[in-house]
mmCIF file of C-alpha atoms in Angstrom:
data_model
loop_
_atom_site.group_PDB
_atom_site.id
_atom_site.type_symbol
_atom_site.label_atom_id
_atom_site.label_comp_id
_atom_site.label_asym_id
_atom_site.label_seq_id
_atom_site.Cartn_x
_atom_site.Cartn_y
_atom_site.Cartn_z
ATOM 1 C CA UNK H 5 51.138 -1.218 4.336
ATOM 2 C CA UNK H 6 49.330 0.633 1.549
ATOM 3 C CA UNK H 7 51.157 -1.506 -1.011
ATOM 4 C CA UNK H 8 49.298 -4.499 0.420
ATOM 5 C CA UNK H 9 45.893 -2.911 0.976
ATOM 6 C CA UNK H 10 45.585 -0.979 -2.288
ATOM 7 C CA UNK H 11 45.056 -4.003 -4.573
ATOM 8 C CA UNK H 12 42.330 -5.131 -2.186
ATOM 9 C CA UNK H 13 40.710 -1.685 -2.147
ATOM 10 C CA UNK H 14 40.939 -1.440 -5.918
ATOM 11 C CA UNK H 15 39.159 -4.787 -6.332
ATOM 12 C CA UNK H 16 36.534 -3.885 -3.703
ATOM 13 C CA UNK H 17 35.755 -0.589 -5.433
ATOM 14 C CA UNK H 18 35.454 -2.335 -8.787
ATOM 15 C CA UNK H 19 33.078 -4.902 -7.273
ATOM 16 C CA UNK H 20 31.137 -2.146 -5.481
ATOM 17 C CA UNK H 21 30.690 -0.300 -8.750
ATOM 18 C CA UNK H 22 29.430 -3.464 -10.415
ATOM 19 C CA UNK H 23 26.934 -4.013 -7.585
ATOM 20 C CA UNK H 24 25.794 -0.389 -7.797
ATOM 21 C CA UNK H 25 25.249 -0.696 -11.546
ATOM 22 C CA UNK H 26 23.173 -3.831 -11.009
ATOM 23 C CA UNK H 27 21.142 -2.142 -8.254
ATOM 24 C CA UNK H 28 20.528 0.901 -10.441
ATOM 25 C CA UNK H 29 19.322 -1.368 -13.253
ATOM 26 C CA UNK H 30 16.964 -3.119 -10.829
ATOM 27 C CA UNK H 31 15.610 0.281 -9.776
ATOM 28 C CA UNK H 32 15.093 1.231 -13.407
ATOM 29 C CA UNK H 33 13.269 -2.063 -14.016
ATOM 30 C CA UNK H 34 11.110 -1.393 -10.967
ATOM 31 C CA UNK H 35 10.339 2.106 -12.217
ATOM 32 C CA UNK H 36 9.311 0.754 -15.620
ATOM 33 C CA UNK H 37 7.015 -1.815 -14.014
ATOM 34 C CA UNK H 38 5.373 0.922 -11.962
ATOM 35 C CA UNK H 39 4.843 3.046 -15.067
ATOM 36 C CA UNK H 40 3.461 0.157 -17.127
ATOM 37 C CA UNK H 41 1.258 -1.048 -14.280
ATOM 38 C CA UNK H 42 2.564 -4.578 -14.795
ATOM 39 C CA UNK H 43 3.300 -5.267 -11.169
ATOM 40 C CA UNK H 44 2.320 -8.764 -10.091
ATOM 41 C CA UNK H 45 5.157 -11.234 -9.398
ATOM 42 C CA UNK H 46 7.767 -9.263 -11.339
ATOM 43 C CA UNK H 47 7.771 -6.455 -8.770
ATOM 44 C CA UNK H 48 8.238 -8.947 -5.932
ATOM 45 C CA UNK H 49 11.198 -10.518 -7.750
ATOM 46 C CA UNK H 50 12.830 -7.126 -8.287
ATOM 47 C CA UNK H 51 12.289 -6.213 -4.638
ATOM 48 C CA UNK H 52 13.975 -9.423 -3.483
ATOM 49 C CA UNK H 53 16.833 -8.839 -5.917
ATOM 50 C CA UNK H 54 17.259 -5.276 -4.630
ATOM 51 C CA UNK H 55 17.365 -6.492 -1.025
ATOM 52 C CA UNK H 56 20.078 -9.001 -1.925
ATOM 53 C CA UNK H 57 22.119 -6.312 -3.704
ATOM 54 C CA UNK H 58 21.749 -3.899 -0.810
ATOM 55 C CA UNK H 59 23.082 -6.583 1.513
ATOM 56 C CA UNK H 60 26.113 -7.064 -0.738
ATOM 57 C CA UNK H 61 26.669 -3.303 -0.975
ATOM 58 C CA UNK H 62 26.537 -3.080 2.828
ATOM 59 C CA UNK H 63 29.190 -5.785 2.985
ATOM 60 C CA UNK H 64 31.288 -3.818 0.469
ATOM 61 C CA UNK H 65 30.982 -0.717 2.651
ATOM 62 C CA UNK H 66 32.196 -2.658 5.685
ATOM 63 C CA UNK H 67 35.116 -4.111 3.749
ATOM 64 C CA UNK H 68 36.233 -0.705 2.445
ATOM 65 C CA UNK H 69 35.934 0.575 6.020
ATOM 66 C CA UNK H 70 38.212 -2.232 7.201
ATOM 67 C CA UNK H 71 40.810 -1.365 4.548
ATOM 68 C CA UNK H 72 40.720 2.268 5.654
ATOM 69 C CA UNK H 73 40.995 1.274 9.321
ATOM 70 C CA UNK H 74 44.058 -0.810 8.448
ATOM 71 C CA UNK H 75 45.615 2.435 7.207
ATOM 72 C CA UNK H 76 44.320 4.226 10.341
ATOM 73 C CA UNK H 77 41.902 6.377 8.336
ATOM 74 C CA UNK H 78 38.269 7.232 8.911
ATOM 75 C CA UNK H 79 35.724 5.297 6.878
ATOM 76 C CA UNK H 80 34.332 8.331 5.059
ATOM 77 C CA UNK H 81 34.904 10.412 1.923
ATOM 78 C CA UNK H 82 37.869 12.222 3.431
ATOM 79 C CA UNK H 83 39.422 8.958 4.574
ATOM 80 C CA UNK H 84 39.234 7.513 1.080
ATOM 81 C CA UNK H 85 40.642 10.710 -0.456
ATOM 82 C CA UNK H 86 43.576 10.512 1.956
ATOM 83 C CA UNK H 87 43.936 6.825 1.133
ATOM 84 C CA UNK H 88 44.239 7.608 -2.580
ATOM 85 C CA UNK H 89 46.786 10.347 -1.832
ATOM 86 C CA UNK H 90 48.892 7.898 0.184
ATOM 87 C CA UNK H 91 48.673 5.351 -2.620
ATOM 88 C CA UNK H 92 49.864 7.975 -5.133
ATOM 89 C CA UNK H 93 52.717 8.924 -2.796
ATOM 90 C CA UNK H 94 53.688 5.228 -2.761
ATOM 91 C CA UNK H 95 53.855 5.380 -6.601
ATOM 92 C CA UNK H 96 50.725 3.270 -7.068
ATOM 93 C CA UNK H 97 48.484 3.880 -10.086
ATOM 94 C CA UNK H 98 45.185 5.023 -8.573
ATOM 95 C CA UNK H 99 43.573 6.371 -11.730
ATOM 96 C CA UNK H 100 41.209 3.455 -12.407
ATOM 97 C CA UNK H 101 40.214 3.032 -8.759
ATOM 98 C CA UNK H 102 39.515 6.769 -8.408
ATOM 99 C CA UNK H 103 37.441 6.781 -11.627
ATOM 100 C CA UNK H 104 35.470 3.776 -10.396
ATOM 101 C CA UNK H 105 34.960 5.441 -7.030
ATOM 102 C CA UNK H 106 33.656 8.653 -8.617
ATOM 103 C CA UNK H 107 31.310 6.674 -10.863
ATOM 104 C CA UNK H 108 30.141 4.675 -7.844
ATOM 105 C CA UNK H 109 29.347 7.908 -5.941
ATOM 106 C CA UNK H 110 27.393 9.374 -8.873
ATOM 107 C CA UNK H 111 25.539 6.121 -9.482
ATOM 108 C CA UNK H 112 24.682 5.816 -5.785
ATOM 109 C CA UNK H 113 23.161 9.297 -5.792
ATOM 110 C CA UNK H 114 21.116 8.488 -8.902
ATOM 111 C CA UNK H 115 20.004 5.190 -7.349
ATOM 112 C CA UNK H 116 18.933 6.960 -4.157
ATOM 113 C CA UNK H 117 16.867 9.468 -6.153
ATOM 114 C CA UNK H 118 15.285 6.763 -8.311
ATOM 115 C CA UNK H 119 14.510 4.657 -5.238
ATOM 116 C CA UNK H 120 12.775 7.654 -3.626
ATOM 117 C CA UNK H 121 10.808 8.229 -6.825
ATOM 118 C CA UNK H 122 9.777 4.568 -6.975
ATOM 119 C CA UNK H 123 8.820 4.644 -3.303
ATOM 120 C CA UNK H 124 6.560 7.636 -3.909
ATOM 121 C CA UNK H 125 4.921 5.822 -6.825
ATOM 122 C CA UNK H 126 4.361 2.726 -4.713
ATOM 123 C CA UNK H 127 2.879 4.871 -1.931
ATOM 124 C CA UNK H 128 0.402 6.411 -4.409
ATOM 125 C CA UNK H 129 -0.574 2.966 -5.681
ATOM 126 C CA UNK H 130 -1.037 1.762 -2.107
ATOM 127 C CA UNK H 131 -3.292 4.722 -1.291
ATOM 128 C CA UNK H 132 -5.335 4.093 -4.423
ATOM 129 C CA UNK H 133 -5.680 0.405 -3.546
ATOM 130 C CA UNK H 134 -6.790 1.202 0.011
ATOM 131 C CA UNK H 135 -9.302 3.736 -1.255
ATOM 132 C CA UNK H 136 -10.672 1.207 -3.752
ATOM 133 C CA UNK H 137 -10.973 -1.452 -1.043
ATOM 134 C CA UNK H 138 -12.793 0.960 1.254
ATOM 135 C CA UNK H 139 -15.241 1.812 -1.509
ATOM 136 C CA UNK H 140 -15.848 -1.876 -2.222
ATOM 137 C CA UNK H 141 -16.368 -2.567 1.490
ATOM 138 C CA UNK H 142 -18.809 0.313 1.749
ATOM 139 C CA UNK H 143 -16.721 2.171 4.313
ATOM 140 C CA UNK H 144 -17.206 5.943 4.449
ATOM 141 C CA UNK H 145 -14.367 7.937 3.019
ATOM 142 C CA UNK H 146 -12.369 10.047 5.428
ATOM 143 C CA UNK H 147 -10.270 13.098 4.923
ATOM 144 C CA UNK H 148 -6.563 12.702 5.596
ATOM 145 C CA UNK H 149 -4.516 15.587 6.900
ATOM 146 C CA UNK H 150 -0.983 15.862 8.199
ATOM 147 C CA UNK H 151 -0.117 16.560 11.797
ATOM 148 C CA UNK H 152 2.785 18.714 12.995
ATOM 149 C CA UNK H 153 5.081 15.700 13.047
ATOM 150 C CA UNK H 154 4.225 14.813 9.420
ATOM 151 C CA UNK H 155 2.082 11.797 10.294
ATOM 152 C CA UNK H 156 -1.260 11.389 8.578
ATOM 153 C CA UNK H 157 -4.436 11.817 10.535
ATOM 154 C CA UNK H 158 -7.812 10.569 9.350
ATOM 155 C CA UNK H 159 -10.823 12.668 10.266
ATOM 156 C CA UNK H 160 -13.913 10.601 11.037
ATOM 157 C CA UNK H 161 -16.215 12.902 9.134
ATOM 158 C CA UNK H 162 -15.752 15.332 6.319
ATOM 159 C CA UNK H 163 -16.444 19.001 6.545
ATOM 160 C CA UNK H 164 -18.469 20.660 3.829
ATOM 161 C CA UNK H 165 -16.695 23.575 2.251
ATOM 162 C CA UNK H 166 -19.707 24.907 0.370
ATOM 163 C CA UNK H 167 -23.451 24.429 0.624
ATOM 164 C CA UNK H 168 -25.957 25.708 -1.868
#
């Protein structure tokens, strides 16, 4: 059966790598927009593009899982490693697919880290915007602390640390 599923898996991995490269580029573009403070409609377009790519990557993940299930393997790292071993045992050339898979893993980790970094930057911009709006509306500023569960809590008044 692996003789039939391997060409499919090889093509899926190649497509998954291409999608991951495109997603990583979108994340880099987003990061650059956040740094340059040129956010208007461009950031919205990148966000929509990222959502589309993530949907396609999710579909890729499901398809690879189906290929592995066809071979009665788990849809995880170990399952794919076993899959490649079976393909080698069947005298199939797995070199390119394994290289693509390794690159896809590395790129996915970099994309995750960059996405977290971008998310933190967006959160800071959001806080700054909220603070600016509160100042413009004449609302008193409140002190934000973190509760035990990590959620933010706003104190109604501020405490003075030092009085002269």
